[in-house]
Tab-separated table of C-alpha atoms and ligand atoms in Angstrom:
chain	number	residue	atom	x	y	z
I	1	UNK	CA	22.008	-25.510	23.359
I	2	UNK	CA	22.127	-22.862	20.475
I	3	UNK	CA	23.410	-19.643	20.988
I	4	UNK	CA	21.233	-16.312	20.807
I	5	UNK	CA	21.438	-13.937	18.300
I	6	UNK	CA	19.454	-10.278	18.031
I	7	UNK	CA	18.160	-8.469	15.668
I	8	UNK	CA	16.600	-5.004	15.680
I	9	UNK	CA	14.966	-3.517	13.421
I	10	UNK	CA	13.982	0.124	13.442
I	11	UNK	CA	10.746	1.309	11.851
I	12	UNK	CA	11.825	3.430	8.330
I	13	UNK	CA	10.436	4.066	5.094
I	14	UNK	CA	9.818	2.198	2.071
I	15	UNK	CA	12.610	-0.978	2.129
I	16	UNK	CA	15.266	-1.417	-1.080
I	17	UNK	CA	16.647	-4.080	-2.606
I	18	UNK	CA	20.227	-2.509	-0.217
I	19	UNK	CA	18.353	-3.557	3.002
I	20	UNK	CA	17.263	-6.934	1.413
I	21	UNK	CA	20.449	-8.130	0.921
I	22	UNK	CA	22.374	-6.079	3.068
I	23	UNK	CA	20.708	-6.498	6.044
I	24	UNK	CA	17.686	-8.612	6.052
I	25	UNK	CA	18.642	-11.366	4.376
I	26	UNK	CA	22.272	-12.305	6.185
I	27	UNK	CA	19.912	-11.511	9.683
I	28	UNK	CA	17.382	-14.119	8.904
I	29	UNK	CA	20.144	-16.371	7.467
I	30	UNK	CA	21.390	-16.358	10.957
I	31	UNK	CA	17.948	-18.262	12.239
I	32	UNK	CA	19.364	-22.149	10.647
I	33	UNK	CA	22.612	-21.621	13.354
I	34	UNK	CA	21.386	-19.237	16.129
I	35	UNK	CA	18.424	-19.487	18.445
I	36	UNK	CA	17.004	-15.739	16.924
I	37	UNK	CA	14.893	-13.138	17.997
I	38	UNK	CA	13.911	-10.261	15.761
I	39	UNK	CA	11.861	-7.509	17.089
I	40	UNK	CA	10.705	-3.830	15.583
I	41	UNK	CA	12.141	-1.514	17.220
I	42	UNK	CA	9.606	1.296	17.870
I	43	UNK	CA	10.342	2.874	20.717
I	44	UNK	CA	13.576	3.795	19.345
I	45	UNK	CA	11.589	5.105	16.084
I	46	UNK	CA	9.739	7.244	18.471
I	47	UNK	CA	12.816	9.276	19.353
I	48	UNK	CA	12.617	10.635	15.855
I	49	UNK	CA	8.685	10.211	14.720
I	50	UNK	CA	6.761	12.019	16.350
I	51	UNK	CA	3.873	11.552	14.055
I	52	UNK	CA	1.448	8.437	14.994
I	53	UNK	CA	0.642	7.469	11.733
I	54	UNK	CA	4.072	7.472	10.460
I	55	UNK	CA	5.145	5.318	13.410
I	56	UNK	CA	2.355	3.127	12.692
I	57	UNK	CA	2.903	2.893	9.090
I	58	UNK	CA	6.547	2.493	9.289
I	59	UNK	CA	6.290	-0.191	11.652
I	60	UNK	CA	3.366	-2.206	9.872
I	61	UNK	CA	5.627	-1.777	6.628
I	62	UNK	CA	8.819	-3.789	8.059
I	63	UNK	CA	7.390	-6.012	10.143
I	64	UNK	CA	5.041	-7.370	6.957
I	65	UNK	CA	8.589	-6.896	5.114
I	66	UNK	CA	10.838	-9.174	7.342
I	67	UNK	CA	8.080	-11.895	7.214
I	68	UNK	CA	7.260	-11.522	3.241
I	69	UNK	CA	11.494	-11.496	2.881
I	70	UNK	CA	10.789	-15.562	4.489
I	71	UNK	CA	10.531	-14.602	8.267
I	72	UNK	CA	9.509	-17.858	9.987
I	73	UNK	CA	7.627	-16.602	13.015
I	74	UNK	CA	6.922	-20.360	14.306
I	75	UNK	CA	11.061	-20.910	14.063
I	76	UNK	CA	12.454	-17.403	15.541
I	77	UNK	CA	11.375	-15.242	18.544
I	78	UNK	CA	9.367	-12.017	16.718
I	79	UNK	CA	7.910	-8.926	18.579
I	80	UNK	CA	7.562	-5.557	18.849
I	81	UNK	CA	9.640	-3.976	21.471
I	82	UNK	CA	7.066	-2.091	22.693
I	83	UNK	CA	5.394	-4.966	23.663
I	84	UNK	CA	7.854	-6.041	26.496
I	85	UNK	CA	7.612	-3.918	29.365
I	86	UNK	CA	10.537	-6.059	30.975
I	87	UNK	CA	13.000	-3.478	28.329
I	88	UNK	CA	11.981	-0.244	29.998
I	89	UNK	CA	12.451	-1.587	33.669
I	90	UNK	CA	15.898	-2.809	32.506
I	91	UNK	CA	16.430	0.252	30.991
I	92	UNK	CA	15.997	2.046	34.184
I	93	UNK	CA	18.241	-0.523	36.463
I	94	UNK	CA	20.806	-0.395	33.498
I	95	UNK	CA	20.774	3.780	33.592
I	96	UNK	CA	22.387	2.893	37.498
I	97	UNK	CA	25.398	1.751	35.956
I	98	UNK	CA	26.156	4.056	32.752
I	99	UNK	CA	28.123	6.693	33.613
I	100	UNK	CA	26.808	9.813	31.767
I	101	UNK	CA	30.427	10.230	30.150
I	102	UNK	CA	29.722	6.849	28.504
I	103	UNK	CA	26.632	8.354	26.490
I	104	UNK	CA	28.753	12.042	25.797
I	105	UNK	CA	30.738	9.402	24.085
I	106	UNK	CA	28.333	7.560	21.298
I	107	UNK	CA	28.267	8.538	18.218
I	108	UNK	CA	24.746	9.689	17.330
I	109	UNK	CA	25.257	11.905	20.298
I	110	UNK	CA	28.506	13.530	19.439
I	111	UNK	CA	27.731	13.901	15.232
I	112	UNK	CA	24.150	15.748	16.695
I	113	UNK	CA	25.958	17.854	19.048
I	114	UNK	CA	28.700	18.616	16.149
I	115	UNK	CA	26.439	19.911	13.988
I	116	UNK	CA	24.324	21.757	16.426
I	117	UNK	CA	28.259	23.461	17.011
I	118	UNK	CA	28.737	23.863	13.135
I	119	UNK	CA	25.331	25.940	12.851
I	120	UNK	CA	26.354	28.034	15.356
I	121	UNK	CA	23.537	26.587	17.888
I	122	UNK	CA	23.120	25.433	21.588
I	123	UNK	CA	24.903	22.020	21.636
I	124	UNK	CA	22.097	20.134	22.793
I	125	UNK	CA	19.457	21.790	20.503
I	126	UNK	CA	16.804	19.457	19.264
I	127	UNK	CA	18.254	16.695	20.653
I	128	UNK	CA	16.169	14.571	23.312
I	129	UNK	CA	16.804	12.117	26.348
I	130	UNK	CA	15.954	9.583	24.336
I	131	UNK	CA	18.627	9.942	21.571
I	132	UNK	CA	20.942	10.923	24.376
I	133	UNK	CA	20.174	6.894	26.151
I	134	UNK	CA	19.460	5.534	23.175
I	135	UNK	CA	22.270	3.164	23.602
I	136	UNK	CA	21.308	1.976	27.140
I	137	UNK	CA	17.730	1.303	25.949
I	138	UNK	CA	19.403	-0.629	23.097
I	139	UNK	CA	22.011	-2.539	25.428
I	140	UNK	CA	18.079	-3.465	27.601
I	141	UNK	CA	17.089	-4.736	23.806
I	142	UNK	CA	20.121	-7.154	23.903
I	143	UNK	CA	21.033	-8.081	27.178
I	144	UNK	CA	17.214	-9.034	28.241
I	145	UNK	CA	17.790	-11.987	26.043
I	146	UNK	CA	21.054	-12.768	27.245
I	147	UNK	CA	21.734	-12.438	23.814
I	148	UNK	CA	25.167	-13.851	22.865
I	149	UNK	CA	25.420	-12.130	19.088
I	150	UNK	CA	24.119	-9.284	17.425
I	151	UNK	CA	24.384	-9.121	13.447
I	152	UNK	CA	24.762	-5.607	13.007
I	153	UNK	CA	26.499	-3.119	10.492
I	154	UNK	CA	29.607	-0.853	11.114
I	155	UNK	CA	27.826	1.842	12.028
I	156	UNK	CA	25.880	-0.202	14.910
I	157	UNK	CA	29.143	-1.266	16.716
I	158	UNK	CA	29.855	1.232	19.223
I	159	UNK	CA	26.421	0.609	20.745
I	160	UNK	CA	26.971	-3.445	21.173
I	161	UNK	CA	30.259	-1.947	22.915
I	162	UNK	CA	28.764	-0.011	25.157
I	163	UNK	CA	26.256	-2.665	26.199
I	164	UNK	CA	28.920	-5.480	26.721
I	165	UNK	CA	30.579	-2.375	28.855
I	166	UNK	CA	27.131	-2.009	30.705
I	167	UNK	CA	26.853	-5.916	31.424
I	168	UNK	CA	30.387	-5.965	32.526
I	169	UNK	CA	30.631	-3.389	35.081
I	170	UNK	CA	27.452	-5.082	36.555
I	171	UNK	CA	28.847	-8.115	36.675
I	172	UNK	CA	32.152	-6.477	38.099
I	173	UNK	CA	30.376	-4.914	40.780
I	174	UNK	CA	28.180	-7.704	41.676
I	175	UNK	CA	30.961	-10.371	41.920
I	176	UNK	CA	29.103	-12.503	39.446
I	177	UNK	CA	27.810	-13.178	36.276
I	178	UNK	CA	24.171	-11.788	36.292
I	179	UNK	CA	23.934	-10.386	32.643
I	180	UNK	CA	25.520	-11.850	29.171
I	181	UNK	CA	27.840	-9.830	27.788
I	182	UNK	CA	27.081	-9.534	24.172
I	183	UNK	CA	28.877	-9.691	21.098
I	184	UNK	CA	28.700	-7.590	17.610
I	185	UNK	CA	28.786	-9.791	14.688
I	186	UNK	CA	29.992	-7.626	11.721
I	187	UNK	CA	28.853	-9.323	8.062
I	188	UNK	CA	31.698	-8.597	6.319
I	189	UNK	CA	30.763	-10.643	2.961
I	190	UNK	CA	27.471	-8.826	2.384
I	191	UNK	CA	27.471	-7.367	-0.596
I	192	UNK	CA	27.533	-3.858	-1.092
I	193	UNK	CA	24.304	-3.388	-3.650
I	194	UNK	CA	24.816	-0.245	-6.141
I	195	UNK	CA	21.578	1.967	-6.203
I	196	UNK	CA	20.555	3.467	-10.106
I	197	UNK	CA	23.172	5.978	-10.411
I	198	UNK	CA	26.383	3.244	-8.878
I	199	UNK	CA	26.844	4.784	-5.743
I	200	UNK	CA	25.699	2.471	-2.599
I	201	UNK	CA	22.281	2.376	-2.590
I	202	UNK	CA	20.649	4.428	0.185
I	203	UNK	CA	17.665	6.359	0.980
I	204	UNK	CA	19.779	9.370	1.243
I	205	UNK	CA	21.413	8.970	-2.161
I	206	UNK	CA	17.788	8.881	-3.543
I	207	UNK	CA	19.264	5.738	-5.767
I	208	UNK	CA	17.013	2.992	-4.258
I	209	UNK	CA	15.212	-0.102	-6.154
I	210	UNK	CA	12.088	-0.578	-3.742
I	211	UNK	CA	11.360	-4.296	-2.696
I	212	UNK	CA	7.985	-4.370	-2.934
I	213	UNK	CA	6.708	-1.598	-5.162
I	214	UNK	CA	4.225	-2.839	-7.978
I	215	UNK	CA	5.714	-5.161	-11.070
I	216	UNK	CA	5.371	-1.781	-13.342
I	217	UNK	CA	7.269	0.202	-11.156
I	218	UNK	CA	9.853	-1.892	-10.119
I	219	UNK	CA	10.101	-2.364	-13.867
I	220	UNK	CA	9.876	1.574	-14.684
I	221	UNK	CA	12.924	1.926	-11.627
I	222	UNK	CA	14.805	-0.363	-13.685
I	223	UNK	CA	14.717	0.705	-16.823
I	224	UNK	CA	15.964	4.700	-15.648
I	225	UNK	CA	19.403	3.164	-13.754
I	226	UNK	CA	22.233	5.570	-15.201
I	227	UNK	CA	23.926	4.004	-18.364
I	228	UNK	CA	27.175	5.600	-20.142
I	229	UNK	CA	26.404	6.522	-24.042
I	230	UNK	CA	28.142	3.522	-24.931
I	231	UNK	CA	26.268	2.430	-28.417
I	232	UNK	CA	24.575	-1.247	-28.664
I	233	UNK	CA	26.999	-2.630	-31.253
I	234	UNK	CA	30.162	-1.726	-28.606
I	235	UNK	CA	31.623	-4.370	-26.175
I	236	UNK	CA	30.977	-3.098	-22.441
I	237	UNK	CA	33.078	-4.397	-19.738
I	238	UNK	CA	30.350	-6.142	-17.369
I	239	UNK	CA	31.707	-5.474	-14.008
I	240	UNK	CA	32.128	-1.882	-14.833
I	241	UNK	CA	28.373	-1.471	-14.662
I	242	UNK	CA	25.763	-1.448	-11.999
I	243	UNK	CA	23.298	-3.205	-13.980
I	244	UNK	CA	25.639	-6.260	-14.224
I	245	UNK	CA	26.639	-5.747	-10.232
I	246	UNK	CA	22.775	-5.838	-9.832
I	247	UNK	CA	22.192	-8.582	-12.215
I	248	UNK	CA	24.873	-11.020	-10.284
I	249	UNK	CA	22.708	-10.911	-6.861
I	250	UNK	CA	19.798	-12.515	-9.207
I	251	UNK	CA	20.808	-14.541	-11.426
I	252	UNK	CA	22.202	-18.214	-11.254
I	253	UNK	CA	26.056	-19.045	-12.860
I	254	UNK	CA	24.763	-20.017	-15.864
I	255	UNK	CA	22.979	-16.881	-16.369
I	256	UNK	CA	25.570	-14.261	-15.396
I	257	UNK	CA	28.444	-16.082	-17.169
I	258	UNK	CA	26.319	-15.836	-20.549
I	259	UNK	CA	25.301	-12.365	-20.100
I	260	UNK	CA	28.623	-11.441	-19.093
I	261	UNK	CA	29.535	-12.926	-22.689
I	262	UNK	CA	27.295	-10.721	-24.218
I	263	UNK	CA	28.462	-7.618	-22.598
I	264	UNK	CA	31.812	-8.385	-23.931
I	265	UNK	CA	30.437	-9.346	-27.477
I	266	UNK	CA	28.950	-6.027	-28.268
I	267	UNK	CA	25.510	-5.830	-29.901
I	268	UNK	CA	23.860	-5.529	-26.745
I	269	UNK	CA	22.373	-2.204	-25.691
I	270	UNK	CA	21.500	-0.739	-22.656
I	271	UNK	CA	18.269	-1.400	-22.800
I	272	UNK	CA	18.355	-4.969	-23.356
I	273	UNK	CA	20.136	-5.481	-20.609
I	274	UNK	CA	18.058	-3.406	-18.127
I	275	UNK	CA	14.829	-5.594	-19.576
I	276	UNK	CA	17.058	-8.731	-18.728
I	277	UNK	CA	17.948	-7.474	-15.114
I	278	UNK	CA	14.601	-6.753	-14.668
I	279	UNK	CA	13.723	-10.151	-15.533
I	280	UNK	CA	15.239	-12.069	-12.755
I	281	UNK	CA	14.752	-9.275	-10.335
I	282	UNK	CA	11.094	-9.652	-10.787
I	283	UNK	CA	11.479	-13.333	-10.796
I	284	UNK	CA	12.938	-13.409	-7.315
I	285	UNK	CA	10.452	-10.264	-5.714
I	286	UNK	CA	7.255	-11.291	-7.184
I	287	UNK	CA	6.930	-13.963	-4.375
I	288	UNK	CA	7.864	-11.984	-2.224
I	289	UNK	CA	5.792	-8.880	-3.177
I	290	UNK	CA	2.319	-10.912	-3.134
I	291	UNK	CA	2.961	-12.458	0.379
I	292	UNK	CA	3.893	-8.557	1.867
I	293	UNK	CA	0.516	-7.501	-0.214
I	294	UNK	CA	-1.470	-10.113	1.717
I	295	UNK	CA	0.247	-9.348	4.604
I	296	UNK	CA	-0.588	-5.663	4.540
I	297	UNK	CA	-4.240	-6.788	3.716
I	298	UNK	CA	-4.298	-8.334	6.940
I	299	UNK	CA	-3.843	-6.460	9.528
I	300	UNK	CA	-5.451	-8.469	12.459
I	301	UNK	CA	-3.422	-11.311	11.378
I	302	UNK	CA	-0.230	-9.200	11.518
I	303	UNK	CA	-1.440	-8.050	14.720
I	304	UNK	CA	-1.340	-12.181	16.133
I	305	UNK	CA	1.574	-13.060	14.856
I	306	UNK	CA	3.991	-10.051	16.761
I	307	UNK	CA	1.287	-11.212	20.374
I	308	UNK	CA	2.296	-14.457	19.839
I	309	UNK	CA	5.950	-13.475	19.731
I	310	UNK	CA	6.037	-11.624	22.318
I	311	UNK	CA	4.249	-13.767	24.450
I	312	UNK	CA	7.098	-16.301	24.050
I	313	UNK	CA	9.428	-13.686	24.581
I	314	UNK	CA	8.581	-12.268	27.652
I	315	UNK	CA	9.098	-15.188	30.105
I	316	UNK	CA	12.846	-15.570	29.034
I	317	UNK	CA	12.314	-11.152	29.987
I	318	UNK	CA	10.931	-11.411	33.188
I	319	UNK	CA	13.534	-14.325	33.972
I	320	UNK	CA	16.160	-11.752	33.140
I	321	UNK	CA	14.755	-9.181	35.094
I	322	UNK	CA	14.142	-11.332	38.425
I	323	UNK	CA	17.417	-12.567	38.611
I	324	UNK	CA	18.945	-9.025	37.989
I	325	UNK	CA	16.728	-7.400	40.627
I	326	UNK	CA	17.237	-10.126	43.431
I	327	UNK	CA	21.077	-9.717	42.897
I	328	UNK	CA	20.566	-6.397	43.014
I	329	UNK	CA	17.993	-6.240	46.316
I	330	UNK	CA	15.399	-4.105	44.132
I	331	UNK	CA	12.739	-6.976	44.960
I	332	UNK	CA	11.842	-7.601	48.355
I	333	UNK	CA	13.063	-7.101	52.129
I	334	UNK	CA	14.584	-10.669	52.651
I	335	UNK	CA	17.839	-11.698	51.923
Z	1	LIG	N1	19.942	0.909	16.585
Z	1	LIG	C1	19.630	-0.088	15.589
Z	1	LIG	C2	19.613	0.617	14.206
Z	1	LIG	O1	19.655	1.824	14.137
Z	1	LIG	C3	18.324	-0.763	15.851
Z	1	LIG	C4	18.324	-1.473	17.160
Z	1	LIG	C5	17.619	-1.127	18.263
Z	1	LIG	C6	19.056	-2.644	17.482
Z	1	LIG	N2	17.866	-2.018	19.277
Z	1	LIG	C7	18.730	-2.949	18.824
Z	1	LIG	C8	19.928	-3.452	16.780
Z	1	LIG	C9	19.287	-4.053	19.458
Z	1	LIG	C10	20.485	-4.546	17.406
Z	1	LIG	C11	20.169	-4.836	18.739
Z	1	LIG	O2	19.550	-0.060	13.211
């Protein structure tokens, strides 16, 4: 039988060409090996958005994202978390078995309560129960679907820890092995995509090339990445340039070896090159962009497909859940 893999994937703001290939493609590349579930992860956006149509918005925006970005929903397990009740039951047998020391420990926790210390503040100001478990909510996530991999970045590690931790002092105390203890998988090949001005491309940096915005604008993005005031007739080294680094993601061999000529050459400006990055960026997103315009056009339909998901998903959740709460006597009187 295949093995599991995980996904989450929290609710944010307008996806980049960074997530693409840093994040959402390698995930769904994991569906040809891995029996995969993907779900949107809104509950955990709710610890920070506290405003209904943002959550909505945000949520509507990745989920029609992940399936325009080639999302099979008939192949993989898809849902929104909130749609398993199963999580917040584990949740709250999990909580018995995480010391409180564990959760001082995480990071989100400790960076919050640092800079709360920095300002001069309480410790704990602003921050709420649910950032405090947000890592036991997110160990339920994975270990409902005795999940044996989750693809996540660097920054996501210490949580798949602390829910292999979780698993294993349950199974430790129990005698037996009632939950799977999970594994991170860390993608170390993906590339690291430079935003407009060459630093990694992030949201926070402001630098981002938006995956679905309109043909014009993607174009208009394009053509302001930061450029030296090297002249058209000079030679430019290609790989000292993030419009080449961006180009190579898009374009076949053939392509980048003879652009990469005419870098060298000399006699090709800026510009040109921008118009020619733009070319087969547009080449690969336009697909993509009309299926995530259709999808957002369709709400209802968006609606079916994340039922349908998590009607598949929840019988492998309440299997889970039963076996955990016999073993643990939390279901009836007889032994
Ligand atoms: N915490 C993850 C993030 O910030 C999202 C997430 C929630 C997740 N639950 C998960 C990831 C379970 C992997 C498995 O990106």
């Amino acid at each position: 039988m295949k093995k599991i893999s995980l996904t989450g994937i929290k609710p944010t703001g307008e996806l980049h060409i960074g997530n693409y290939f840093g994040a959402i493609k390698p995930a769904l590349d994991l569906a040809n090996e891995y029996n995969a579930h993907y779900f949107i992860a809104d509950y955990h956006g709710l610890n920070t958005m506290k405003d209904p149509e943002e959550l909505r918005a945000t949520t509507k925006h990745v989920a029609a994202g992940w399936l325009a970005a080639g999302l099979d929903p008939e192949k993989v397990i898809f849902y929104r978390q909130s749609s398993i009740p199963e999580i917040f039951e584990l949740t709250v047998m999990l909580m018995a078995f995480t010391s409180k020391g564990l959760m001082n420990r995480a990071h989100a926790y400790k960076d919050a309560t640092a800079k709360n210390s920095e300002k001069g503040e309480d410790t704990d100001a602003g921050i709420n129960m649910g950032l405090f478990t947000y890592p036991v909510l997110m160990a339920a996530d994975i270990i409902l679907f005795d999940s044996d991999v989750v693809p996540v970045g660097k920054d996501q590690v210490q949580h798949i820890e602390m829910a292999a931790d979780i698993a294993q002092s349950i199974n430790a105390n129990y005698g037996q092995a009632v939950l799977k203890t999970p594994q991170a998988v860390i993608q170390e090949k993906v590339a690291v995509v430079p935003g407009m001005d060459g630093r990694k491309m992030s949201k926070s940096y402001g630098n981002v090339i938006p995956l679905f915005a309109p043909e014009n604008v993607l174009k208009k993005t394009i053509m302001h990445i930061t450029t030296n005031s090297q002249s058209v007739e000079e030679p430019k080294d290609p790989n000292a340039s993030q419009i080449f680094q961006l180009y190579k993601l898009f374009a076949d061999d053939n392509e980048q070896s003879a652009l990469a000529n005419r870098y060298r050459e000399g006699g090709m400006g800026w510009g040109e090159a921008k118009t020619e990055l733009f070319r087969v960026v547009n080449r690969c997103l336009s697909p993509m962009r009309e299926r995530y315009e259709a999808i957002m056009e369709d709400t209802p339909s968006l609606e079916k497909i994340l039922q349908k998901g998590a009607e598949k998903a929840r019988p492998i959740a309440a299997a889970t859940l039963k076996r955990f709460r016999e073993i643990a006597g939390v279901n009836s009187c007889k032994n």
